[in-house]
Tab-separated table of C-alpha atoms in Angstrom:
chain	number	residue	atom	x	y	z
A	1	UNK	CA	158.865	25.229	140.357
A	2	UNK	CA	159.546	22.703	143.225
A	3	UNK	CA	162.095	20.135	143.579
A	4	UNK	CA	160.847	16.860	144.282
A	5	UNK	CA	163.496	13.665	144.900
A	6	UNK	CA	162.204	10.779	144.315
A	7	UNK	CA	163.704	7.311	146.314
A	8	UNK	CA	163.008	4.246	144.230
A	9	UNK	CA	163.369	1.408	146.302
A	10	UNK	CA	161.306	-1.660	144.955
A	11	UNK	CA	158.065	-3.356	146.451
A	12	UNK	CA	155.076	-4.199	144.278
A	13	UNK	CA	154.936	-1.200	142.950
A	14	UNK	CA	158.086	-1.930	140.775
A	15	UNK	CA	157.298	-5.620	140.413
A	16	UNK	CA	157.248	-7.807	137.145
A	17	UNK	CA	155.892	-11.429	136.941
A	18	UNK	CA	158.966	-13.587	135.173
A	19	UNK	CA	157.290	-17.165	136.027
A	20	UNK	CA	158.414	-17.028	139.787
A	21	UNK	CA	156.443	-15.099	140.876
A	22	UNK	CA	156.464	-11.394	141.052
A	23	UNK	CA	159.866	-9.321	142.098
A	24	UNK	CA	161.317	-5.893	141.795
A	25	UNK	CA	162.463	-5.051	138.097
A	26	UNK	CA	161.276	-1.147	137.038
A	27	UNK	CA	163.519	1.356	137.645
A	28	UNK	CA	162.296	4.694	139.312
A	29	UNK	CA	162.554	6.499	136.192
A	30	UNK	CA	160.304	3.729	134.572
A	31	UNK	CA	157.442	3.962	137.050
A	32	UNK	CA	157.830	7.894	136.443
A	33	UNK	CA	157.221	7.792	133.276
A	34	UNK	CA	154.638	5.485	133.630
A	35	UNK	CA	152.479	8.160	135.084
A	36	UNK	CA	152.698	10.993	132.361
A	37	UNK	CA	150.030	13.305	134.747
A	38	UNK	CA	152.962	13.955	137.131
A	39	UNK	CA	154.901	15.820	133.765
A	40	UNK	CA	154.875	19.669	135.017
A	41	UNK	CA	154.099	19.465	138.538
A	42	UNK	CA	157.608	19.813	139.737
A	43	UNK	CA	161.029	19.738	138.329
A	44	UNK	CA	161.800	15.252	139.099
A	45	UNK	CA	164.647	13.897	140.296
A	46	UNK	CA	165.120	10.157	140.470
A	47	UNK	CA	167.339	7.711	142.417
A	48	UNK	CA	167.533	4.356	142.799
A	49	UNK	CA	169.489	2.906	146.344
A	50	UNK	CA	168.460	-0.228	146.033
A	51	UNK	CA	165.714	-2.291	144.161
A	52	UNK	CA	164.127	-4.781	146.243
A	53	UNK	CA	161.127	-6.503	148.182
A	54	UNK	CA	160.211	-4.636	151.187
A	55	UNK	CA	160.608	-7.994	152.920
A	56	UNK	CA	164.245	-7.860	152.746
A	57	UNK	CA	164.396	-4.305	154.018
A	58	UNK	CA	166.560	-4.104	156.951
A	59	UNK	CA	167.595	-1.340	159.170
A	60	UNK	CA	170.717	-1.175	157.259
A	61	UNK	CA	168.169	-0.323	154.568
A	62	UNK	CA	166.851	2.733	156.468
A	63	UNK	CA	170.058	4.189	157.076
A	64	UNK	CA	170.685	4.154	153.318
A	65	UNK	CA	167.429	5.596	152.427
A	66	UNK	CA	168.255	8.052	154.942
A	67	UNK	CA	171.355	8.979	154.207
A	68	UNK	CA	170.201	9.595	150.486
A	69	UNK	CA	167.709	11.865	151.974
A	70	UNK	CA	170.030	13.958	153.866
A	71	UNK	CA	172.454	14.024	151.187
A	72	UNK	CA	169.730	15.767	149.094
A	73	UNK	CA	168.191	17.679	151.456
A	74	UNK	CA	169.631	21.188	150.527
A	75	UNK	CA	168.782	20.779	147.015
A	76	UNK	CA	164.947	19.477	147.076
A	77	UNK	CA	161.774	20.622	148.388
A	78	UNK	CA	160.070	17.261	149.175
A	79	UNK	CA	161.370	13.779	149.084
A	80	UNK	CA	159.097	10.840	147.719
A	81	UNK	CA	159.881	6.962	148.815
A	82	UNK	CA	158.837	4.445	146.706
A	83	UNK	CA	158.733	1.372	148.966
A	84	UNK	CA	156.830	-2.056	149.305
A	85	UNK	CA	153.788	-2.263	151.626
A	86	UNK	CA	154.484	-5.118	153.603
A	87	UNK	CA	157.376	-2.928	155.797
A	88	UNK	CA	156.551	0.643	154.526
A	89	UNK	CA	155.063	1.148	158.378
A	90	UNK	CA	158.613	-0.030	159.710
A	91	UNK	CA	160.659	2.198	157.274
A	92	UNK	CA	158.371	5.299	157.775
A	93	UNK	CA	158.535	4.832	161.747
A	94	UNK	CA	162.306	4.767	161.195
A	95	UNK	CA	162.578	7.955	159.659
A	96	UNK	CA	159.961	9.669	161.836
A	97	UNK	CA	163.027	9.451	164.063
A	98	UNK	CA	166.231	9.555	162.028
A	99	UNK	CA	164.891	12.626	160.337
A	100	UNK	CA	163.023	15.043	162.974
A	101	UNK	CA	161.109	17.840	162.290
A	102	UNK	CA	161.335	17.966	159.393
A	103	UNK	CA	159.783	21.129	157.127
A	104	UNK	CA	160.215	19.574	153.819
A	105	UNK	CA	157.768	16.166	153.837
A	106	UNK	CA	158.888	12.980	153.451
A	107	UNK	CA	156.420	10.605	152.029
A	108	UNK	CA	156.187	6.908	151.680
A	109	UNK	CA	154.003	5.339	148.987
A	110	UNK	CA	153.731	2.491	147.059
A	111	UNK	CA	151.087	0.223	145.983
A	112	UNK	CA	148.805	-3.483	146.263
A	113	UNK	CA	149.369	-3.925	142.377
A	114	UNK	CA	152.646	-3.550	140.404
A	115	UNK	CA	152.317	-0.356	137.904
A	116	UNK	CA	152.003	-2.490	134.951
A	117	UNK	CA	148.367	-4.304	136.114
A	118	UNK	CA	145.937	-2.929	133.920
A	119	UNK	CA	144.009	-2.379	137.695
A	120	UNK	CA	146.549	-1.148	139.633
A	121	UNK	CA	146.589	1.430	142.477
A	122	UNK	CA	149.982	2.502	141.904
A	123	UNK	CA	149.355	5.594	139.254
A	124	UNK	CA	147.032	7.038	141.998
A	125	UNK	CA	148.861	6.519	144.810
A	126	UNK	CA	152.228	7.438	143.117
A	127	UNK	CA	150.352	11.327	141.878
A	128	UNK	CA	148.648	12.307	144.841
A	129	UNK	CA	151.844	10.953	146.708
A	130	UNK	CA	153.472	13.742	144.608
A	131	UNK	CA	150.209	16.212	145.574
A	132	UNK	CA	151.108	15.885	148.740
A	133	UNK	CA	154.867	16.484	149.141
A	134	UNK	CA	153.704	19.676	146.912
A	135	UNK	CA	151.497	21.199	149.181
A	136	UNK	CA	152.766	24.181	151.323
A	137	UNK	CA	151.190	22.416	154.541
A	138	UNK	CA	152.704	19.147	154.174
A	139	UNK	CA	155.928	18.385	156.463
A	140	UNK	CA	157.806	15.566	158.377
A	141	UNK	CA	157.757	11.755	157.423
A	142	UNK	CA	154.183	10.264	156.528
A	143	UNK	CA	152.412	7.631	154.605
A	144	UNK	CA	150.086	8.307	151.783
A	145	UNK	CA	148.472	5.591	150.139
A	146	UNK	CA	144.557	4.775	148.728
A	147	UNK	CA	144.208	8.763	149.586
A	148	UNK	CA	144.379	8.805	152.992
A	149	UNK	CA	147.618	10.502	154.225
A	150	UNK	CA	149.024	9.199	157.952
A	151	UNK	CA	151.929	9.864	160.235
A	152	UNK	CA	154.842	7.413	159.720
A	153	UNK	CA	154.655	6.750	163.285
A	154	UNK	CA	150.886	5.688	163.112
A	155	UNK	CA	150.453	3.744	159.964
A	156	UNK	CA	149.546	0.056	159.969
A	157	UNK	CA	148.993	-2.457	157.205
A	158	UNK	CA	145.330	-3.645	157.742
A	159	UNK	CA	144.917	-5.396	154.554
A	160	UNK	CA	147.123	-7.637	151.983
A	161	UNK	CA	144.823	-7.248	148.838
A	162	UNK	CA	142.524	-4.091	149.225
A	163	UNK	CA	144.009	-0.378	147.708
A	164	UNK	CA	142.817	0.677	151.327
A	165	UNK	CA	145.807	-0.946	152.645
A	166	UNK	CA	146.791	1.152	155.566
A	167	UNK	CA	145.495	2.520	158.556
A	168	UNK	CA	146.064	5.124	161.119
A	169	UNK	CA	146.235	3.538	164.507
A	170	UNK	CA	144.928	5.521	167.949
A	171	UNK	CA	145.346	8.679	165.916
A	172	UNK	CA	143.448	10.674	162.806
A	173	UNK	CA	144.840	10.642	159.551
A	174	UNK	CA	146.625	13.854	158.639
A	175	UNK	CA	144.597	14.668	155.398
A	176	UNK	CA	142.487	12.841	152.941
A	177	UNK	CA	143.494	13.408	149.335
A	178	UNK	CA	140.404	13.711	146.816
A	179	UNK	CA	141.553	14.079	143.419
A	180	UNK	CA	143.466	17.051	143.110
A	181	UNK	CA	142.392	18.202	146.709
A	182	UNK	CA	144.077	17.580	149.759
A	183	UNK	CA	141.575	17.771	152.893
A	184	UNK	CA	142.830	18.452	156.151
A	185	UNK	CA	141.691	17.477	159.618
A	186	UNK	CA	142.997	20.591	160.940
A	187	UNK	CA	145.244	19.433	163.999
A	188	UNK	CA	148.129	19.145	161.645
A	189	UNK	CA	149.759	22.550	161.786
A	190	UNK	CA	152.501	24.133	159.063
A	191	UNK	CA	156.361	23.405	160.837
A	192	UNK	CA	157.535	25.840	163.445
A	193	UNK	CA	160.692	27.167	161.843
A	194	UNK	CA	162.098	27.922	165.206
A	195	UNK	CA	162.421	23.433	165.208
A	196	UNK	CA	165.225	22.971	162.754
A	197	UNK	CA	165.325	19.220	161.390
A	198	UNK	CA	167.577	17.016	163.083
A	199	UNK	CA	169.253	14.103	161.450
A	200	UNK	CA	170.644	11.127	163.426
A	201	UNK	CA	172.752	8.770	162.326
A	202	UNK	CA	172.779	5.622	164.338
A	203	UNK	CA	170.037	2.904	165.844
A	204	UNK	CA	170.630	0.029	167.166
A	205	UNK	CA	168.776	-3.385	165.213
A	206	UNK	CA	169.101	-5.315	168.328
A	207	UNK	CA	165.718	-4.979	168.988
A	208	UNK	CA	163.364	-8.267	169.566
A	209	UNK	CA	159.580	-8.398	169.605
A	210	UNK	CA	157.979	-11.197	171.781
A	211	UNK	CA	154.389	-12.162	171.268
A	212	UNK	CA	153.276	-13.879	174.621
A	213	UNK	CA	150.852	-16.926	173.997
A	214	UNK	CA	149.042	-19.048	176.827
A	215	UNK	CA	151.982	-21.511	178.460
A	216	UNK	CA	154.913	-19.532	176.749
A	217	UNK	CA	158.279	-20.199	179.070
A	218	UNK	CA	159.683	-17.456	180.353
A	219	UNK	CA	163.126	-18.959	179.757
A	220	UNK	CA	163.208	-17.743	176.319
A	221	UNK	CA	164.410	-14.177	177.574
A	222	UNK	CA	167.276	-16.152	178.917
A	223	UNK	CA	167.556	-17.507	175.161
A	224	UNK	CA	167.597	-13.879	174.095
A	225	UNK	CA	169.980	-12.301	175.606
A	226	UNK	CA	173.261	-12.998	174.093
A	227	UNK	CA	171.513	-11.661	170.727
A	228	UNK	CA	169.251	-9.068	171.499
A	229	UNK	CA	169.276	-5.967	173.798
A	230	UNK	CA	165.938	-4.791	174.011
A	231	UNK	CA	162.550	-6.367	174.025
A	232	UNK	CA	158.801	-5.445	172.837
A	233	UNK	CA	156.707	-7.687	175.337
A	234	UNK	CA	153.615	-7.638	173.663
A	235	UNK	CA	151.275	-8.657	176.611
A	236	UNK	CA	147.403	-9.832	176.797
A	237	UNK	CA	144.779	-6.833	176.704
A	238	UNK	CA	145.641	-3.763	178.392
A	239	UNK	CA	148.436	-4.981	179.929
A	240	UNK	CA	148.187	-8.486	181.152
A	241	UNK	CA	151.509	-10.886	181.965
A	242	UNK	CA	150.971	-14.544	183.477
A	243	UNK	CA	152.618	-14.617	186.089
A	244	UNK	CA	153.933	-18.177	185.379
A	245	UNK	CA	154.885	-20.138	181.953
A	246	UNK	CA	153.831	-23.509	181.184
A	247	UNK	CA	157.300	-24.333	183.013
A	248	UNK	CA	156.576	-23.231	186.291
A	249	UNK	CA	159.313	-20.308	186.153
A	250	UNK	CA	158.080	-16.504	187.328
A	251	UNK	CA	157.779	-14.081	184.362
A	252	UNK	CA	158.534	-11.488	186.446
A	253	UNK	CA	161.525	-13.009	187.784
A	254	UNK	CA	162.843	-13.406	184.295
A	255	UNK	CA	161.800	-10.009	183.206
A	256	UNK	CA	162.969	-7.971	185.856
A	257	UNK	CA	166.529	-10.437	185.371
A	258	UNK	CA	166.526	-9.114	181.726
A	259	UNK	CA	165.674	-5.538	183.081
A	260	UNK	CA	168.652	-5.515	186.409
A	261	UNK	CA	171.409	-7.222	183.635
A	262	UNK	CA	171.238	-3.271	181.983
A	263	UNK	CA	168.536	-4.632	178.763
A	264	UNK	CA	165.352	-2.745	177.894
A	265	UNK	CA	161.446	-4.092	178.242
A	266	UNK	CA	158.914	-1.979	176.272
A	267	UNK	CA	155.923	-3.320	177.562
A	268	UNK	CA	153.051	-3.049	174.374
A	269	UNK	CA	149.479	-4.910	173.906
A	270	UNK	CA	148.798	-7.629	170.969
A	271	UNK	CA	145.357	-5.884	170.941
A	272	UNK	CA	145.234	-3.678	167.528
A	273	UNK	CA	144.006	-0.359	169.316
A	274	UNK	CA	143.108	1.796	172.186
A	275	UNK	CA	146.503	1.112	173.842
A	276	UNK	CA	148.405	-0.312	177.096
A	277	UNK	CA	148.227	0.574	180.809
A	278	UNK	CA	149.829	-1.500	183.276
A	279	UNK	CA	147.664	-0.471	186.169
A	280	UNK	CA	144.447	-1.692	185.738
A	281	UNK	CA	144.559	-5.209	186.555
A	282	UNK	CA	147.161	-6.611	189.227
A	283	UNK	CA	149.089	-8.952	186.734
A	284	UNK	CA	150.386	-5.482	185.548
A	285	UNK	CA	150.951	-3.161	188.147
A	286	UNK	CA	154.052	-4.858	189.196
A	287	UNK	CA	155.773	-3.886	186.412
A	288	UNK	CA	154.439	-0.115	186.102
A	289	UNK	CA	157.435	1.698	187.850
A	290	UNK	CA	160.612	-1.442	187.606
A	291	UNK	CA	163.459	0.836	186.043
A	292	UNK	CA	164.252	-0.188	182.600
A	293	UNK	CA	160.412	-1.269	181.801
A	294	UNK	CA	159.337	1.450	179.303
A	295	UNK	CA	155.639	1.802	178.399
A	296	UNK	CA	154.289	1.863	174.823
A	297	UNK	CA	151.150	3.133	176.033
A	298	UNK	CA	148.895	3.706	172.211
A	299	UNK	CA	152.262	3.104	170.040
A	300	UNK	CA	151.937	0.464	167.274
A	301	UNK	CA	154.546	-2.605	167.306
A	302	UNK	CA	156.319	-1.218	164.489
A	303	UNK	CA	157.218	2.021	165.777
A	304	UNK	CA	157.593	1.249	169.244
A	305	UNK	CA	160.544	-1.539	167.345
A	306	UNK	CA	161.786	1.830	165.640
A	307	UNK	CA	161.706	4.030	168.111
A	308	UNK	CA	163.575	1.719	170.825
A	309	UNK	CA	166.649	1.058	167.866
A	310	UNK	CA	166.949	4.874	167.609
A	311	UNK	CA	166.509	5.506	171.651
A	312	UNK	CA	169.720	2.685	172.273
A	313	UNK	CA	171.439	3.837	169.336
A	314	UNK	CA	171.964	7.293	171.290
A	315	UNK	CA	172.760	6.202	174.563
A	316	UNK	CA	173.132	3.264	176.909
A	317	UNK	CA	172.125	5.223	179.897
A	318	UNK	CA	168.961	4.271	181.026
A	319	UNK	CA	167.506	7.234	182.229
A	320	UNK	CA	168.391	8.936	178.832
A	321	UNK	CA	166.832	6.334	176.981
A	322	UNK	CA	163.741	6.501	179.139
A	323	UNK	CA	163.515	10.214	178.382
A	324	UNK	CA	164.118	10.000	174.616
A	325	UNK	CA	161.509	7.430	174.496
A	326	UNK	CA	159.106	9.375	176.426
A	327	UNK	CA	159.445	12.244	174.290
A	328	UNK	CA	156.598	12.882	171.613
A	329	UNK	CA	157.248	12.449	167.762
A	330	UNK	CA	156.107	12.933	164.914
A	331	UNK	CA	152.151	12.522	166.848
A	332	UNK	CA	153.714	8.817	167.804
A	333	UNK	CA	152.348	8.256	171.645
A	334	UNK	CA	149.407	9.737	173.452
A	335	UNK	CA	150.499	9.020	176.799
A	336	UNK	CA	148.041	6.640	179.253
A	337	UNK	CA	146.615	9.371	182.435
């Protein structure tokens, strides 16, 4: 029989209502035995690093949910996160690349309604969760949830209310999971032994995502950089960046300043899907090929802010951190032609 750890670590999932509003109070063991259909699928083991509201889940967080994970890794076949949905996208994209391919799966789940609702999602999503990390196919980090199961480098929270929370962005879900039956869209293979997983052990959380708006100075990088090393520009369209704030001041002055003082730009698009590409329109193309302006090309915000903590947190060498962030994982970029 398999060997399945499960990670409590709060969210609605493990919520209570005590006149304040809902908050974390089950334990893992609680919302395990609130689901009495997962008795005899695999041998259960529980821990419980922390107990909290996925809001308050940092990237100190991560490394402790990683670092249970590794320290179990020998002894289980699968490893099952119990996690709130408002940062489960953050957290998953964070161990897509703290723990690389992977053959045992790691799997993120949680729910829109605690476990005690009498109409919550949270007994489905928490047993087909458990399906999954099960199955002989299944491997590296992912997302299931509402029976859909996604990479944890493409997952997005669409929706605050519906059980179809989350949704694959710019890539196909991995499998759809109906019932007892896990359906998959066959470009998902089993893990290559020959790729052993890798664990790494350090990011670095100065990482700062900037929304442009219409008339935004471009002064605030200045105002960033005694805090923050790196930057996700998330620009108009497909890759559009005023070339002047409401100020008067060049953007590209101040972004290629923030770029020669040895910081990181990850250019990105506010636009939900399809992606960025910086040579289409001229307000772009002068930032295509400026050394230390990395492209997010179809990356979502929240992995693009994970992946750019683990690139600096393994070198500060520029053209190493260009080529670790280039490099394909876990299905997390498609790169622009």
């Amino acid at each position: 029989m398999k060997r399945i750890l499960l990670i409590a670590t709060g969210g609605t999932i493990a919520s209570t209502e005590d006149g304040n509003g809902l908050s974390p109070a089950l334990t893992g063991e609680e919302l395990a035995q609130s689901v009495p259909e997962i008795s005899g699928l695999c041998a259960l083991d529980v821990v419980q690093p922390m107990n909290i509201d996925s809001t308050n889940m940092r990237p100190s967080d991560w490394m402790r949910i990683r670092d249970v994970i590794v320290e179990g890794y020998a002894d289980h076949d699968g490893f099952v996160i119990l996690h709130g949905t408002d940062t489960m996208s953050y957290t998953a994209a964070a161990l897509s690349y703290l723990i690389q391919d992977s053959p045992k799966p790691i799997v993120l789940t949680g729910s829109q309604k605690p476990m005690g609702n009498p109409f919550t999602d949270a007994k489905l999503n928490l047993y087909q969760s458990l399906l999954y990390a099960l199955d002989e196919h299944s491997h590296d980090v992912s997302i299931v949830f509402g029976g859909v199961a996604i990479a944890g480098t493409r997952a997005r929270k669409q929706r605050t209310m519906s059980f179809n929370a989350f949704i694959s962005v710019n890539y196909p879900p991995i499998a759809y999971i109906r019932n007892d039956r896990i359906v998959r869209n066959g470009l998902h293979g089993t893990h290559q032994d020959e790729n052993p997983v890798h664990f790494y052990d350090s990011i670095d959380p100065r990482v700062f995502v900037l929304k442009l708006t219409p008339g935004v100075n471009p002064g605030i990088l200045d105002a960033l950089a005694d805090s923050y090393d790196a930057v996700i520009l998330e620009t108009f369209g497909i890759g559009g960046i005023p070339e002047f704030g409401e100020s008067g001041e060049s953007f590209q002055e101040a972004i290629f300043r923030w770029v020669d003082s040895g910081r990181t730009v990850v250019m990105t698009t506010q636009v939900p899907e399809e992606g960025l590409d910086l040579g289409v329109y001229e307000v772009g193309r002068a930032y295509a090929d400026h050394p230390g302006i990395l492209r997010g090309d179809d990356m979502t915000t929240e992995t693009l802010v994970a992946k750019t903590m683990w690139a600096l947190g393994q070198s500060r060498d520029a053209s190493e951190i260009q080529r670790l962030f280039y490099s394909q994982v876990n299905h997390d970029r498609i790169p622009m032609v």
